[in-house]
mmCIF file of C-alpha atoms in Angstrom:
data_model
loop_
_atom_site.group_PDB
_atom_site.id
_atom_site.type_symbol
_atom_site.label_atom_id
_atom_site.label_comp_id
_atom_site.label_asym_id
_atom_site.label_seq_id
_atom_site.Cartn_x
_atom_site.Cartn_y
_atom_site.Cartn_z
ATOM 1 C CA MET A 1 0.000 0.000 0.000
ATOM 2 C CA LYS A 2 1.251 3.467 -0.876
ATOM 3 C CA ASN A 3 0.520 6.938 0.463
ATOM 4 C CA ASN A 4 1.503 9.841 -1.794
ATOM 5 C CA GLY A 5 3.783 7.451 -3.683
ATOM 6 C CA LYS A 6 5.485 6.117 -0.544
ATOM 7 C CA ASP A 7 5.152 2.614 0.881
ATOM 8 C CA VAL A 8 3.093 2.446 4.064
ATOM 9 C CA VAL A 9 4.919 0.072 6.394
ATOM 10 C CA LEU A 10 2.527 0.122 9.366
ATOM 11 C CA ARG A 11 -1.154 1.011 9.348
ATOM 12 C CA LEU A 12 -3.502 0.979 12.324
ATOM 13 C CA GLU A 13 -7.251 1.121 11.750
ATOM 14 C CA LYS A 14 -9.702 2.035 14.516
ATOM 15 C CA ILE A 15 -7.674 0.378 17.280
ATOM 16 C CA THR A 16 -9.778 0.071 20.429
ATOM 17 C CA LYS A 17 -8.703 -1.540 23.706
ATOM 18 C CA SER A 18 -10.344 -1.560 27.133
ATOM 19 C CA PHE A 19 -9.255 -2.913 30.504
ATOM 20 C CA GLY A 20 -12.414 -3.478 32.501
ATOM 21 C CA GLY A 21 -14.196 -0.139 32.507
ATOM 22 C CA LEU A 22 -11.106 1.799 31.363
ATOM 23 C CA MET A 23 -10.974 2.719 27.677
ATOM 24 C CA ALA A 24 -7.214 2.729 27.011
ATOM 25 C CA LEU A 25 -7.492 3.190 23.221
ATOM 26 C CA ASN A 26 -10.525 4.463 21.365
ATOM 27 C CA GLY A 27 -10.607 4.164 17.563
ATOM 28 C CA VAL A 28 -6.981 5.106 16.904
ATOM 29 C CA ASP A 29 -5.875 5.413 13.260
ATOM 30 C CA LEU A 30 -2.195 5.803 12.439
ATOM 31 C CA SER A 31 0.233 5.048 9.609
ATOM 32 C CA VAL A 32 4.008 5.084 9.219
ATOM 33 C CA GLU A 33 5.737 5.198 5.839
ATOM 34 C CA GLN A 34 9.046 3.634 4.867
ATOM 35 C CA GLY A 35 12.006 5.638 6.176
ATOM 36 C CA GLN A 36 9.759 7.888 8.228
ATOM 37 C CA ILE A 37 10.071 8.787 11.902
ATOM 38 C CA VAL A 38 6.684 9.285 13.547
ATOM 39 C CA GLY A 39 6.484 10.521 17.115
ATOM 40 C CA LEU A 40 3.722 9.506 19.503
ATOM 41 C CA ILE A 41 3.189 11.843 22.452
ATOM 42 C CA GLY A 42 0.613 12.474 25.144
ATOM 43 C CA PRO A 43 0.146 12.661 28.908
ATOM 44 C CA ASN A 44 0.813 9.707 31.191
ATOM 45 C CA GLY A 45 -1.967 7.165 30.750
ATOM 46 C CA ALA A 46 -2.856 8.421 27.280
ATOM 47 C CA GLY A 47 -2.439 4.931 25.762
ATOM 48 C CA LYS A 48 0.945 5.184 24.046
ATOM 49 C CA THR A 49 2.572 2.039 25.386
ATOM 50 C CA THR A 50 -0.756 0.203 25.153
ATOM 51 C CA LEU A 51 -0.742 0.988 21.443
ATOM 52 C CA PHE A 52 2.757 -0.485 21.128
ATOM 53 C CA ASN A 53 1.582 -3.586 22.978
ATOM 54 C CA VAL A 54 -1.341 -3.982 20.580
ATOM 55 C CA VAL A 55 0.933 -3.661 17.542
ATOM 56 C CA THR A 56 3.282 -6.327 18.943
ATOM 57 C CA SER A 57 0.396 -8.595 20.064
ATOM 58 C CA LEU A 58 1.126 -8.397 23.766
ATOM 59 C CA TYR A 59 -2.500 -7.204 23.848
ATOM 60 C CA LYS A 60 -5.266 -8.131 21.440
ATOM 61 C CA PRO A 61 -7.409 -5.175 20.365
ATOM 62 C CA ASP A 62 -11.121 -5.275 21.161
ATOM 63 C CA LYS A 63 -11.758 -3.696 17.771
ATOM 64 C CA GLY A 64 -9.666 -2.594 14.824
ATOM 65 C CA ASP A 65 -6.808 -4.057 12.818
ATOM 66 C CA VAL A 66 -3.051 -3.774 12.353
ATOM 67 C CA TYR A 67 -1.442 -4.008 8.903
ATOM 68 C CA LEU A 68 2.233 -4.509 8.098
ATOM 69 C CA ALA A 69 3.239 -3.717 4.499
ATOM 70 C CA GLY A 70 -0.411 -4.043 3.507
ATOM 71 C CA LYS A 71 -0.988 -7.435 5.159
ATOM 72 C CA LYS A 72 -3.303 -7.870 8.117
ATOM 73 C CA ILE A 73 -1.326 -9.041 11.155
ATOM 74 C CA THR A 74 -3.823 -8.409 13.962
ATOM 75 C CA GLY A 75 -3.323 -10.898 16.776
ATOM 76 C CA LYS A 76 -0.456 -12.822 15.214
ATOM 77 C CA PRO A 77 1.957 -14.159 17.873
ATOM 78 C CA SER A 78 4.729 -11.778 18.839
ATOM 79 C CA HIS A 79 7.497 -14.084 17.600
ATOM 80 C CA GLN A 80 5.875 -14.210 14.154
ATOM 81 C CA LEU A 81 5.671 -10.416 14.048
ATOM 82 C CA CYS A 82 9.390 -10.264 14.770
ATOM 83 C CA HIS A 83 10.080 -12.566 11.820
ATOM 84 C CA LEU A 84 7.739 -10.489 9.625
ATOM 85 C CA GLY A 85 9.584 -7.243 10.341
ATOM 86 C CA ILE A 86 8.522 -5.575 13.602
ATOM 87 C CA SER A 87 11.063 -4.971 16.359
ATOM 88 C CA ARG A 88 10.854 -2.842 19.488
ATOM 89 C CA THR A 89 12.578 -1.488 22.563
ATOM 90 C CA PHE A 90 10.989 -1.146 25.996
ATOM 91 C CA GLN A 91 10.433 1.710 28.430
ATOM 92 C CA LEU A 92 11.999 -0.489 31.122
ATOM 93 C CA VAL A 93 15.175 -1.822 29.513
ATOM 94 C CA LYS A 94 14.993 -5.562 28.770
ATOM 95 C CA THR A 95 18.520 -6.665 27.948
ATOM 96 C CA PHE A 96 20.002 -10.027 28.913
ATOM 97 C CA LEU A 97 22.177 -8.899 31.806
ATOM 98 C CA SER A 98 24.349 -12.020 31.988
ATOM 99 C CA LEU A 99 25.318 -11.866 28.296
ATOM 100 C CA THR A 100 27.824 -9.624 26.537
ATOM 101 C CA ALA A 101 26.680 -6.736 24.392
ATOM 102 C CA PHE A 102 27.624 -8.713 21.279
ATOM 103 C CA LYS A 103 25.564 -11.767 22.279
ATOM 104 C CA ASN A 104 22.555 -9.574 23.103
ATOM 105 C CA VAL A 105 22.591 -8.123 19.606
ATOM 106 C CA LEU A 106 23.416 -11.487 17.999
ATOM 107 C CA ILE A 107 20.125 -12.792 19.391
ATOM 108 C CA GLY A 108 18.330 -10.059 17.468
ATOM 109 C CA ALA A 109 20.094 -11.000 14.229
ATOM 110 C CA ILE A 110 19.430 -14.722 14.606
ATOM 111 C CA TYR A 111 15.928 -14.622 16.015
ATOM 112 C CA GLY A 112 14.521 -11.658 14.159
ATOM 113 C CA HIS A 113 15.787 -12.186 10.629
ATOM 114 C CA GLY A 114 16.832 -15.822 10.766
ATOM 115 C CA MET A 115 20.495 -15.163 10.001
ATOM 116 C CA ARG A 116 23.125 -17.708 10.959
ATOM 117 C CA GLY A 117 26.897 -18.024 11.326
ATOM 118 C CA ARG A 118 29.096 -15.366 9.819
ATOM 119 C CA GLN A 119 26.194 -13.338 8.433
ATOM 120 C CA ALA A 120 24.565 -13.055 11.869
ATOM 121 C CA ARG A 121 27.851 -12.069 13.516
ATOM 122 C CA GLU A 122 28.545 -9.411 10.894
ATOM 123 C CA GLU A 123 25.046 -7.984 11.264
ATOM 124 C CA ALA A 124 25.393 -7.864 15.056
ATOM 125 C CA LEU A 125 28.731 -6.045 14.787
ATOM 126 C CA GLU A 126 27.295 -3.587 12.260
ATOM 127 C CA ALA A 127 24.348 -2.812 14.554
ATOM 128 C CA LEU A 128 26.738 -2.234 17.458
ATOM 129 C CA ARG A 129 28.780 0.101 15.256
ATOM 130 C CA LEU A 130 25.701 2.061 14.279
ATOM 131 C CA VAL A 131 24.855 2.832 17.916
ATOM 132 C CA GLY A 132 28.474 3.449 18.921
ATOM 133 C CA LEU A 133 29.032 0.339 21.051
ATOM 134 C CA ALA A 134 31.410 -1.652 18.843
ATOM 135 C CA ASP A 135 34.286 -1.131 21.279
ATOM 136 C CA LYS A 136 32.146 -2.518 24.133
ATOM 137 C CA LYS A 137 31.020 -5.686 22.390
ATOM 138 C CA GLU A 138 32.611 -8.002 24.984
ATOM 139 C CA VAL A 139 31.313 -6.077 28.010
ATOM 140 C CA VAL A 140 28.759 -8.014 30.076
ATOM 141 C CA THR A 141 25.509 -6.063 29.928
ATOM 142 C CA ALA A 142 25.073 -5.989 33.729
ATOM 143 C CA HIS A 143 28.207 -3.829 33.882
ATOM 144 C CA MET A 144 26.990 -1.281 31.332
ATOM 145 C CA THR A 145 25.470 2.114 32.102
ATOM 146 C CA LEU A 146 21.759 2.768 31.575
ATOM 147 C CA SER A 147 22.605 4.871 28.526
ATOM 148 C CA ASP A 148 24.617 2.058 26.944
ATOM 149 C CA ARG A 149 21.914 -0.512 27.713
ATOM 150 C CA ARG A 150 19.337 1.697 25.998
ATOM 151 C CA LEU A 151 21.642 1.954 22.977
ATOM 152 C CA LEU A 152 22.100 -1.811 23.120
ATOM 153 C CA GLU A 153 18.336 -2.332 22.908
ATOM 154 C CA VAL A 154 18.261 -0.154 19.797
ATOM 155 C CA ALA A 155 21.127 -2.173 18.300
ATOM 156 C CA ARG A 156 19.355 -5.460 19.021
ATOM 157 C CA ALA A 157 16.155 -4.157 17.443
ATOM 158 C CA LEU A 158 18.026 -3.017 14.317
ATOM 159 C CA ALA A 159 19.986 -6.283 14.031
ATOM 160 C CA ALA A 160 16.659 -7.999 13.333
ATOM 161 C CA LYS A 161 16.587 -5.977 10.071
ATOM 162 C CA PRO A 162 13.005 -4.823 10.658
ATOM 163 C CA LEU A 163 10.663 -2.941 8.385
ATOM 164 C CA ILE A 164 9.698 -0.852 11.412
ATOM 165 C CA THR A 165 11.088 -0.390 14.915
ATOM 166 C CA LEU A 166 8.914 0.717 17.817
ATOM 167 C CA VAL A 167 11.017 2.770 20.238
ATOM 168 C CA ASP A 168 9.510 3.294 23.695
ATOM 169 C CA GLU A 169 10.990 6.262 25.602
ATOM 170 C CA PRO A 170 14.655 5.609 24.765
ATOM 171 C CA MET A 171 15.710 8.819 26.521
ATOM 172 C CA ALA A 172 14.180 8.080 29.929
ATOM 173 C CA GLY A 173 16.802 8.550 32.630
ATOM 174 C CA LEU A 174 19.454 9.961 30.298
ATOM 175 C CA ASN A 175 21.425 13.167 30.866
ATOM 176 C CA PRO A 176 21.551 15.965 28.242
ATOM 177 C CA SER A 177 24.680 14.700 26.459
ATOM 178 C CA GLU A 178 23.301 11.146 26.366
ATOM 179 C CA ILE A 179 20.036 12.466 24.935
ATOM 180 C CA ILE A 180 21.930 14.241 22.132
ATOM 181 C CA ASN A 181 23.767 11.008 21.365
ATOM 182 C CA MET A 182 20.509 9.011 21.271
ATOM 183 C CA LEU A 183 19.035 11.541 18.848
ATOM 184 C CA LYS A 184 22.030 11.045 16.567
ATOM 185 C CA VAL A 185 21.616 7.259 16.752
ATOM 186 C CA ILE A 186 17.906 7.383 15.877
ATOM 187 C CA LYS A 187 18.619 9.689 12.946
ATOM 188 C CA ARG A 188 21.490 7.455 11.800
ATOM 189 C CA ALA A 189 19.265 4.364 12.003
ATOM 190 C CA ARG A 190 16.728 5.970 9.687
ATOM 191 C CA ASN A 191 19.309 7.340 7.265
ATOM 192 C CA GLU A 192 21.505 4.227 7.014
ATOM 193 C CA ARG A 193 18.820 1.535 7.257
ATOM 194 C CA ASN A 194 15.810 3.347 5.751
ATOM 195 C CA VAL A 195 13.846 1.762 8.585
ATOM 196 C CA ALA A 196 10.523 3.229 9.677
ATOM 197 C CA ILE A 197 10.435 4.302 13.324
ATOM 198 C CA LEU A 198 7.435 4.816 15.600
ATOM 199 C CA TRP A 199 8.723 6.620 18.664
ATOM 200 C CA VAL A 200 7.043 7.197 22.035
ATOM 201 C CA GLU A 201 8.740 9.934 24.017
ATOM 202 C CA HIS A 202 7.987 12.412 26.818
ATOM 203 C CA LYS A 203 10.833 14.732 25.809
ATOM 204 C CA VAL A 204 8.760 16.711 23.351
ATOM 205 C CA ASP A 205 11.608 18.955 22.217
ATOM 206 C CA ALA A 206 13.458 15.869 20.959
ATOM 207 C CA ILE A 207 10.360 14.607 19.135
ATOM 208 C CA PHE A 208 9.801 17.978 17.475
ATOM 209 C CA ARG A 209 13.448 18.175 16.418
ATOM 210 C CA LEU A 210 13.634 14.842 14.616
ATOM 211 C CA CYS A 211 10.210 13.499 13.623
ATOM 212 C CA ASP A 212 8.586 13.833 10.227
ATOM 213 C CA ARG A 213 5.121 13.620 11.788
ATOM 214 C CA VAL A 214 3.757 13.632 15.315
ATOM 215 C CA ALA A 215 0.543 12.035 16.603
ATOM 216 C CA VAL A 216 -0.957 12.971 19.961
ATOM 217 C CA LEU A 217 -3.020 10.711 22.215
ATOM 218 C CA ASP A 218 -5.176 11.901 25.085
ATOM 219 C CA TYR A 219 -7.355 9.530 27.128
ATOM 220 C CA GLY A 220 -6.974 6.888 24.427
ATOM 221 C CA ARG A 221 -8.052 9.099 21.517
ATOM 222 C CA LYS A 222 -5.881 10.597 18.812
ATOM 223 C CA ILE A 223 -6.557 14.302 19.153
ATOM 224 C CA ALA A 224 -4.065 15.583 16.568
ATOM 225 C CA GLU A 225 -1.572 14.510 13.919
ATOM 226 C CA GLY A 226 0.696 16.522 11.660
ATOM 227 C CA LYS A 227 4.112 18.053 11.186
ATOM 228 C CA PRO A 228 5.950 19.020 14.397
ATOM 229 C CA GLU A 229 5.453 22.736 13.816
ATOM 230 C CA GLU A 230 1.702 22.196 13.362
ATOM 231 C CA ILE A 231 1.399 20.118 16.523
ATOM 232 C CA ALA A 232 3.363 22.687 18.532
ATOM 233 C CA GLN A 233 0.728 25.309 17.726
ATOM 234 C CA ASN A 234 -2.358 23.052 17.957
ATOM 235 C CA LYS A 235 -4.737 24.406 20.607
ATOM 236 C CA LYS A 236 -6.078 20.978 21.576
ATOM 237 C CA VAL A 237 -2.548 19.665 22.106
ATOM 238 C CA ILE A 238 -1.470 22.707 24.095
ATOM 239 C CA GLU A 239 -4.513 22.365 26.352
ATOM 240 C CA ALA A 240 -4.115 18.606 26.859
ATOM 241 C CA TYR A 241 -0.372 18.251 27.083
ATOM 242 C CA LEU A 242 2.122 20.955 26.191
ATOM 243 C CA GLY A 243 0.776 23.779 28.356
ATOM 244 C CA LYS A 244 2.316 26.376 26.069
ATOM 245 C CA PRO A 245 3.929 26.490 22.607
ATOM 246 C CA PRO A 246 7.632 25.572 22.693
ATOM 247 C CA PRO A 247 10.073 28.435 21.991
#
C-alpha cells in the first residue's frame, strides 16, 4: 500500500482496547511510511505504550486491525511479528544482563531475521557500530550504564533488520549529552537503514526536532496529527499536554 507514492509500512485502523471499565485506546488510526520517523506523544496514561503492545500482540485489540506492508497481522503471535519485520525497545530496559553486548545483539540478528553463522555475527557487529558500542562488544551487559543498555536495545532491534522499529521512551533517565547522542543514533538508524520508526517519548523537544510527523493521544483518543510545527501550535494539544507552545 502506498501513500503519496510512498510505501506504508505500518497502518492501524480504529484500534480500540479496554481494561475493565477503562478505555485505554478508542478508535486510533495511524500510519508510518518507509524511512519515516513518527512521534507519539501524550500525557501519562494516554495509551501510548498500550498501542505499542497492541501492535506487537502483547494485547489483542477489542476492535480494529493492524497491517504490516499491507498485510493484516492483527493478533499474530509476537514471535511471528518479529520474523515479519517488527522490532521494538521497551520503556523499562529488557537486555540479557548475563550476556555480553555482542551476544545480546546477535540474538536479534538470529531470532529476528533468521540469520546464521558469519552473516549473523557481521550484522550484530554492524548494529553495534551504528549505535556506537562496537568497542564494548565483549562487556557483560550488567556492567553497562543505563545509557549504553538503551543503545544496546536499539542495536538489538536493528539487528533484526526490521521494516519498522517501535522505540519506547529511549531517553528516559538519560542526561543531556546522552540524549543528544541518542538523537544522533535514531537519525542514523533511519538514514543508514531506511527503517521506519514509531517513537514514544515524553521529551517533546526531541520529538519535534527529529520526527517527520507527530501524533498525539489523550485519554486513548488521537486528538491531533501533523508536522511538528503544526502540533506545537495546535490548541487541543497545548490544552491537553504541552501547556504552552515551545520556543
